[in-house]
GROMACS .gro file of C-alpha atoms in nm:
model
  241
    1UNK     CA    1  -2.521   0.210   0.044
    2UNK     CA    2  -2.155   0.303  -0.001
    3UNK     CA    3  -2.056   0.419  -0.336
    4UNK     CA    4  -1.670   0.410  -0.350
    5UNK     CA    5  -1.477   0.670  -0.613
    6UNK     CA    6  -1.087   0.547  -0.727
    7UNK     CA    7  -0.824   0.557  -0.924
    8UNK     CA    8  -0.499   0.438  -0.934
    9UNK     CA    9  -0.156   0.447  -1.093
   10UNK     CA   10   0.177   0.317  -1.095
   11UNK     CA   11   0.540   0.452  -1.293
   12UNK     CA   12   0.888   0.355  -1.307
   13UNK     CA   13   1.077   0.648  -1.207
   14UNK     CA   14   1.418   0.840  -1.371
   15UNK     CA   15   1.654   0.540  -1.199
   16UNK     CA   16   1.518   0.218  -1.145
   17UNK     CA   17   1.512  -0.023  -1.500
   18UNK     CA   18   1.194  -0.222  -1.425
   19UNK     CA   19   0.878  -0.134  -1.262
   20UNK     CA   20   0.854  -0.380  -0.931
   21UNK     CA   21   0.532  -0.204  -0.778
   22UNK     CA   22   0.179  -0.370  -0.871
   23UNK     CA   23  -0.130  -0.159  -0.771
   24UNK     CA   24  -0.465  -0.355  -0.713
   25UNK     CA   25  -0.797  -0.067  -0.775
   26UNK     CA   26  -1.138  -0.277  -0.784
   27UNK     CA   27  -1.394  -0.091  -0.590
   28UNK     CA   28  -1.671  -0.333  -0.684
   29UNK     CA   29  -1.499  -0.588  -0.416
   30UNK     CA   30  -1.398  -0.300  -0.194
   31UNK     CA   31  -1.063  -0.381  -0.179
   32UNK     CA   32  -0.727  -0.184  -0.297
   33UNK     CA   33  -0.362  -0.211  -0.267
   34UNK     CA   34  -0.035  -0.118  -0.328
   35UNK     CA   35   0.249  -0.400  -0.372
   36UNK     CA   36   0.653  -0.279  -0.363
   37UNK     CA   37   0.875  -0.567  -0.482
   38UNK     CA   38   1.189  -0.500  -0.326
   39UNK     CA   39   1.459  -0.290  -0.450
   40UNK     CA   40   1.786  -0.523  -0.517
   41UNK     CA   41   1.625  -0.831  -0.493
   42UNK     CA   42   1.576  -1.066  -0.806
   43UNK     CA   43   1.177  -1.054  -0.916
   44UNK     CA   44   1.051  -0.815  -0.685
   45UNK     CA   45   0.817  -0.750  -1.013
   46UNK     CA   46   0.737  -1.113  -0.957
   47UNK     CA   47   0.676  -1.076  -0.589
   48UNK     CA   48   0.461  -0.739  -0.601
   49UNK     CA   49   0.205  -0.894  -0.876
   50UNK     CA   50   0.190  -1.243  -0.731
   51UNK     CA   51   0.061  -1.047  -0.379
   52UNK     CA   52  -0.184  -0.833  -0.596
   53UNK     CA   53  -0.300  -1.082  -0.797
   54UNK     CA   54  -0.382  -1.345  -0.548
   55UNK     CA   55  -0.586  -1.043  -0.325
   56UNK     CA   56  -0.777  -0.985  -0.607
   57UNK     CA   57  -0.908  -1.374  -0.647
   58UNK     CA   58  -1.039  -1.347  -0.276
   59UNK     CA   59  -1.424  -1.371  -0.182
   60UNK     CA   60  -1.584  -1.099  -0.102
   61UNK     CA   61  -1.673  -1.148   0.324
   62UNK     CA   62  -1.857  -0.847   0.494
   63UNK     CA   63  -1.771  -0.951   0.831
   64UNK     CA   64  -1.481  -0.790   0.944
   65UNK     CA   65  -1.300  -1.070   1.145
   66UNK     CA   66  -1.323  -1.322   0.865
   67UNK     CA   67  -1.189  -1.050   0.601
   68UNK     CA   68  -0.912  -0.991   0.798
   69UNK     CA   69  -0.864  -1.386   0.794
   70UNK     CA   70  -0.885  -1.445   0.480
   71UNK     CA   71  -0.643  -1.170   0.389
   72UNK     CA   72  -0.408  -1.251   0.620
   73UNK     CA   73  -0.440  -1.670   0.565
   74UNK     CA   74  -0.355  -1.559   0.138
   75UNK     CA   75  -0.049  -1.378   0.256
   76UNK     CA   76   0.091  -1.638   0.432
   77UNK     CA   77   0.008  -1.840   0.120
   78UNK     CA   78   0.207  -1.605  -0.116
   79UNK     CA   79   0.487  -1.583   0.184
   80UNK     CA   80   0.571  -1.937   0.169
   81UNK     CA   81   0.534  -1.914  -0.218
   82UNK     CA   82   0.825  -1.654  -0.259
   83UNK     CA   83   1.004  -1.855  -0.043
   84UNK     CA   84   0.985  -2.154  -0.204
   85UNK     CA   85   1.075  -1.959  -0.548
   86UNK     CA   86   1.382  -1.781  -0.389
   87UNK     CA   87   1.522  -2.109  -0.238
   88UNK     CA   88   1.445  -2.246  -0.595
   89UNK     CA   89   1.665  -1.923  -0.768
   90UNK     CA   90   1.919  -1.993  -0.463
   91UNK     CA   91   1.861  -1.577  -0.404
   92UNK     CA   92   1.835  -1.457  -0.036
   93UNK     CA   93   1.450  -1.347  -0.103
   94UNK     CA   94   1.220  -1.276  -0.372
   95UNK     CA   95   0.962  -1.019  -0.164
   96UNK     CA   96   0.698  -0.736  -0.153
   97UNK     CA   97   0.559  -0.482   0.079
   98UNK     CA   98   0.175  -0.455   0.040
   99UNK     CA   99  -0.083  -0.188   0.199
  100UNK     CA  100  -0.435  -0.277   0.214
  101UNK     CA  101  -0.737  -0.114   0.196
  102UNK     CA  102  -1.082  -0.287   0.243
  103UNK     CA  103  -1.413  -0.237   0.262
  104UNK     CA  104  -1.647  -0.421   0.522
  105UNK     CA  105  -2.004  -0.319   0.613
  106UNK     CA  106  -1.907  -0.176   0.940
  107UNK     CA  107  -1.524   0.014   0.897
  108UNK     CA  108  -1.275   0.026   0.669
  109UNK     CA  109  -0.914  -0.193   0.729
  110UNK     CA  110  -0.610  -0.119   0.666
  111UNK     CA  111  -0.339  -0.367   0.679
  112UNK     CA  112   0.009  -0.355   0.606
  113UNK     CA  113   0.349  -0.520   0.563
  114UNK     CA  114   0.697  -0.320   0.496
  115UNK     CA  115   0.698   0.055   0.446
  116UNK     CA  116   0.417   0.107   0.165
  117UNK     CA  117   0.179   0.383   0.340
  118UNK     CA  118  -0.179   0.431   0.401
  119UNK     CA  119  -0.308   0.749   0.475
  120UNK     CA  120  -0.676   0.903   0.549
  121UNK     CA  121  -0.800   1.281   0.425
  122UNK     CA  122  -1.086   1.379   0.642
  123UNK     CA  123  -1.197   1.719   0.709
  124UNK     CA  124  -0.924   1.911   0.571
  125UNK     CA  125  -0.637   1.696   0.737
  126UNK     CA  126  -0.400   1.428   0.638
  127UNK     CA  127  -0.368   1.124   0.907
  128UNK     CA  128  -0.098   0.871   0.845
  129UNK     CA  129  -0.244   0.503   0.930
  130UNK     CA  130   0.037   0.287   0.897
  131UNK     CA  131   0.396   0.320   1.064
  132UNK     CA  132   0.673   0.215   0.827
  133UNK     CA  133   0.830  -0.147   0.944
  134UNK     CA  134   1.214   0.019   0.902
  135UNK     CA  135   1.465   0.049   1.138
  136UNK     CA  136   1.561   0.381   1.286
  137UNK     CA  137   1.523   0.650   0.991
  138UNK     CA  138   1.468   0.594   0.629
  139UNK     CA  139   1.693   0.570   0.414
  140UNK     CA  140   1.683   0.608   0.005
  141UNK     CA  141   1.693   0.240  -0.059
  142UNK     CA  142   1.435  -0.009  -0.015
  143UNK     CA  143   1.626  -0.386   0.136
  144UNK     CA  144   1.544  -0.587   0.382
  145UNK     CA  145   1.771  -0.689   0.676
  146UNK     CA  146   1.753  -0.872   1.041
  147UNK     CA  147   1.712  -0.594   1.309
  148UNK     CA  148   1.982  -0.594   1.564
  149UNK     CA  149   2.125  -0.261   1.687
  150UNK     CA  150   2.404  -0.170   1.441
  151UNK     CA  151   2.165  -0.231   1.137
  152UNK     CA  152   2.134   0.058   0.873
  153UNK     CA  153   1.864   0.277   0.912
  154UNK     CA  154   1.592   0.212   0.672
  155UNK     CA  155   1.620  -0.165   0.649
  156UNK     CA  156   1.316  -0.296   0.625
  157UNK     CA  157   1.224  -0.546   0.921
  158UNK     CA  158   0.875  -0.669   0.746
  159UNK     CA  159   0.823  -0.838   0.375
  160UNK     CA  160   0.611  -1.075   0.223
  161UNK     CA  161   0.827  -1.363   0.125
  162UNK     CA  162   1.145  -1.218   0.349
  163UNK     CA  163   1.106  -1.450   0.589
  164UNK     CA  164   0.924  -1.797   0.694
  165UNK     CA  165   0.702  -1.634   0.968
  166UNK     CA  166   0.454  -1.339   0.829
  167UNK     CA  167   0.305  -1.070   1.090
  168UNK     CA  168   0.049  -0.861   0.960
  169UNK     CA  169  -0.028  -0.513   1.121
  170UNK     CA  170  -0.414  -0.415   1.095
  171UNK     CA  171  -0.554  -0.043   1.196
  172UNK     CA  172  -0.949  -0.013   1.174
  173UNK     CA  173  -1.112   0.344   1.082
  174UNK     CA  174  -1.489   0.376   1.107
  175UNK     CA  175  -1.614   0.482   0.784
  176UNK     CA  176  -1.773   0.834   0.721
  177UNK     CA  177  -1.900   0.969   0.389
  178UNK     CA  178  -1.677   1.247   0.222
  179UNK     CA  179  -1.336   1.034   0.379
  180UNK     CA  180  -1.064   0.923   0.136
  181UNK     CA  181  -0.776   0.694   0.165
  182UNK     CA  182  -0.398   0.719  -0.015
  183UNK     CA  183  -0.221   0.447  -0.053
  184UNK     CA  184   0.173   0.449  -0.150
  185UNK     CA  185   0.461   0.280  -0.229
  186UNK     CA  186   0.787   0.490  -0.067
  187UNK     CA  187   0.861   0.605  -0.413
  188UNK     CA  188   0.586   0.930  -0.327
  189UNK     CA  189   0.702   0.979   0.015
  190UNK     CA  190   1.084   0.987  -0.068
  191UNK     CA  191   0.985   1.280  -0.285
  192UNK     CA  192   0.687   1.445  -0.110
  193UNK     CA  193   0.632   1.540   0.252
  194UNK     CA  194   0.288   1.470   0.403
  195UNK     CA  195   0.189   1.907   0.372
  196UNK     CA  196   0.276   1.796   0.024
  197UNK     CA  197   0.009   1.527   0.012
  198UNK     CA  198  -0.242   1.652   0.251
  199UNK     CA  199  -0.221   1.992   0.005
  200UNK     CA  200  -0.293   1.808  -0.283
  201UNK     CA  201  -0.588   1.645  -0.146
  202UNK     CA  202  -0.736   1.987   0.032
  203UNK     CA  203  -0.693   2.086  -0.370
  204UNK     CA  204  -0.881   1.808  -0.547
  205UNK     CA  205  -1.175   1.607  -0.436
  206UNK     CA  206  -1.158   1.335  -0.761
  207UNK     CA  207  -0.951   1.016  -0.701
  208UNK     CA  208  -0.802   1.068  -1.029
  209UNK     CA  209  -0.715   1.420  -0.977
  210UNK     CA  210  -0.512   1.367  -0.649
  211UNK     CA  211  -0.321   1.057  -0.811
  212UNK     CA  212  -0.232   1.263  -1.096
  213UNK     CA  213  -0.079   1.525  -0.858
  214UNK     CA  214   0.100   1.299  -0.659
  215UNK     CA  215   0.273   1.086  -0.967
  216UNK     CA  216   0.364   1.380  -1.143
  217UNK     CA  217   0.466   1.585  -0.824
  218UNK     CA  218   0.707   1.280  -0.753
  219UNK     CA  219   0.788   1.265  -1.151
  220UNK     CA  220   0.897   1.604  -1.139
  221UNK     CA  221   1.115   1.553  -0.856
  222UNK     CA  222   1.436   1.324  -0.884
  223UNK     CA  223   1.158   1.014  -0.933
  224UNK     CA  224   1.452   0.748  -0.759
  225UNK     CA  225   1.214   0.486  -0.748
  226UNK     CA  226   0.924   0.309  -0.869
  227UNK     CA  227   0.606   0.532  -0.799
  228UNK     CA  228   0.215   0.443  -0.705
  229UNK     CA  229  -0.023   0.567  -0.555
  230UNK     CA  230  -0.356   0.412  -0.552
  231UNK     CA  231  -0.635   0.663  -0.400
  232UNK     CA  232  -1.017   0.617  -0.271
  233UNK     CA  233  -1.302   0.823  -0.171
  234UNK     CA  234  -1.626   0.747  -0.025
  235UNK     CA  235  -1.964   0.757  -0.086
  236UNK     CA  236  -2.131   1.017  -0.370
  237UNK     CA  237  -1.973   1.383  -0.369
  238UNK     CA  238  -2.026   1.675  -0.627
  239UNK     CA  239  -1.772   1.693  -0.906
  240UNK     CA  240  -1.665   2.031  -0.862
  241UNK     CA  241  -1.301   2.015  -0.936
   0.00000   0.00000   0.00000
């Protein structure tokens, strides 16, 4: 049986005023998350918690097709949800990034929307599993814009709730004991560089231990925005460090 080891934790940062990232940690469904309300937008706080909390309230399913269903089916729930609420507010969207993690009896999933990251530790080296939805380079701030060829770089082309159509990205990763899994909203990698992250993993093998790093690594720094970092290891391990 898989035992699963997490932790999880999410700040507000040195600039922004309100804390619009919502982190979902519950190992006993196998499933985690991080949620980034957008930057600018009216109730991204709203946005990020409504995609958490409605992942949470999911069945558990083993079988790997109808998780991804399931997920995928809520999001498009929550989707047209924000969109109702923003037409409601008469704002131009009321969204969220969100990076999945789940557990299924045969691999692990991954799923993502926006430019919240997913990464996997595994024998000494960092792997990044998603690929931001931005166009060109990033840029400091988090929006959301269409995508024709003299848009700023870092606009985000993906969001929950940015637009009527949702398109889900999925990467599967067979599961092997001693692996773990980061997951991030930008705020860690505007301040850290993946040797940053994949050193502070090589350092610690508790959950706990590496989020603490990362939030106060990213604390320490200029901490622009919102911070989280949600991380998970697998199976049983000795608690050395």
């Amino acid at each position: 049986m898989t035992l699963f080891r997490s932790a999880g934790r999410t700040e507000t940062g040195h600039v922004r005023r309100h804390n619009e990232d919502a982190i979902l940690d519950a190992p006993e469904l196998g499933l985690w998350a991080v949620a980034d309300g957008l930057g600018g937008h009216a109730a991204g706080d709203v946005a990020s918690r409504l995609v958490v909390d409605r992942l949470r309230a999911l069945p558990m399913v083993d079988d790997v097709a109808d998780r991804i269903d399931a997920i995928e089916d809520e999001l498009l729930r929550v989707n047209h949800a924000l969109r109702r609420m923003a037409a409601e507010r008469h704002v131009d969207a009321i969204a969220s990034t969100v990076v999945i993690l789940v557990h299924t009896r045969d691999a692990m999933l991954c799923g993502w929307v926006g430019d919240s990251r997913a990464y996997c530790f595994e024998n000494d080296r960092l792997r990044l599993l998603t690929r931001d939805h931005v166009h060109g380079d990033r840029g400091d701030e988090t929006r959301f814009g269409a995508y024709p060829a003299h848009a700023a770089a870092g606009v985000l082309t993906r969001a929950v709730g940015a637009e009527d159509r949702l398109y889900v990205d999925w990467k599967i990763v067979p599961r092997r004991r001693g692996m773990s899994f980061v997951l991030c909203s930008d705020g860690i990698n505007k301040e850290l560089g993946d040797a940053d992250i994949e050193a502070c993993c090589r350092r610690h093998a508790r959950p706990d231990a590496v989020v603490g790093e990362l939030m106060d690594g990213a604390l320490a720094r200029a901490g622009r925005d919102n911070v989280s970092a949600v991380v998970v290891r697998l199976d049983d391990f000795e608690e050395t460090r």
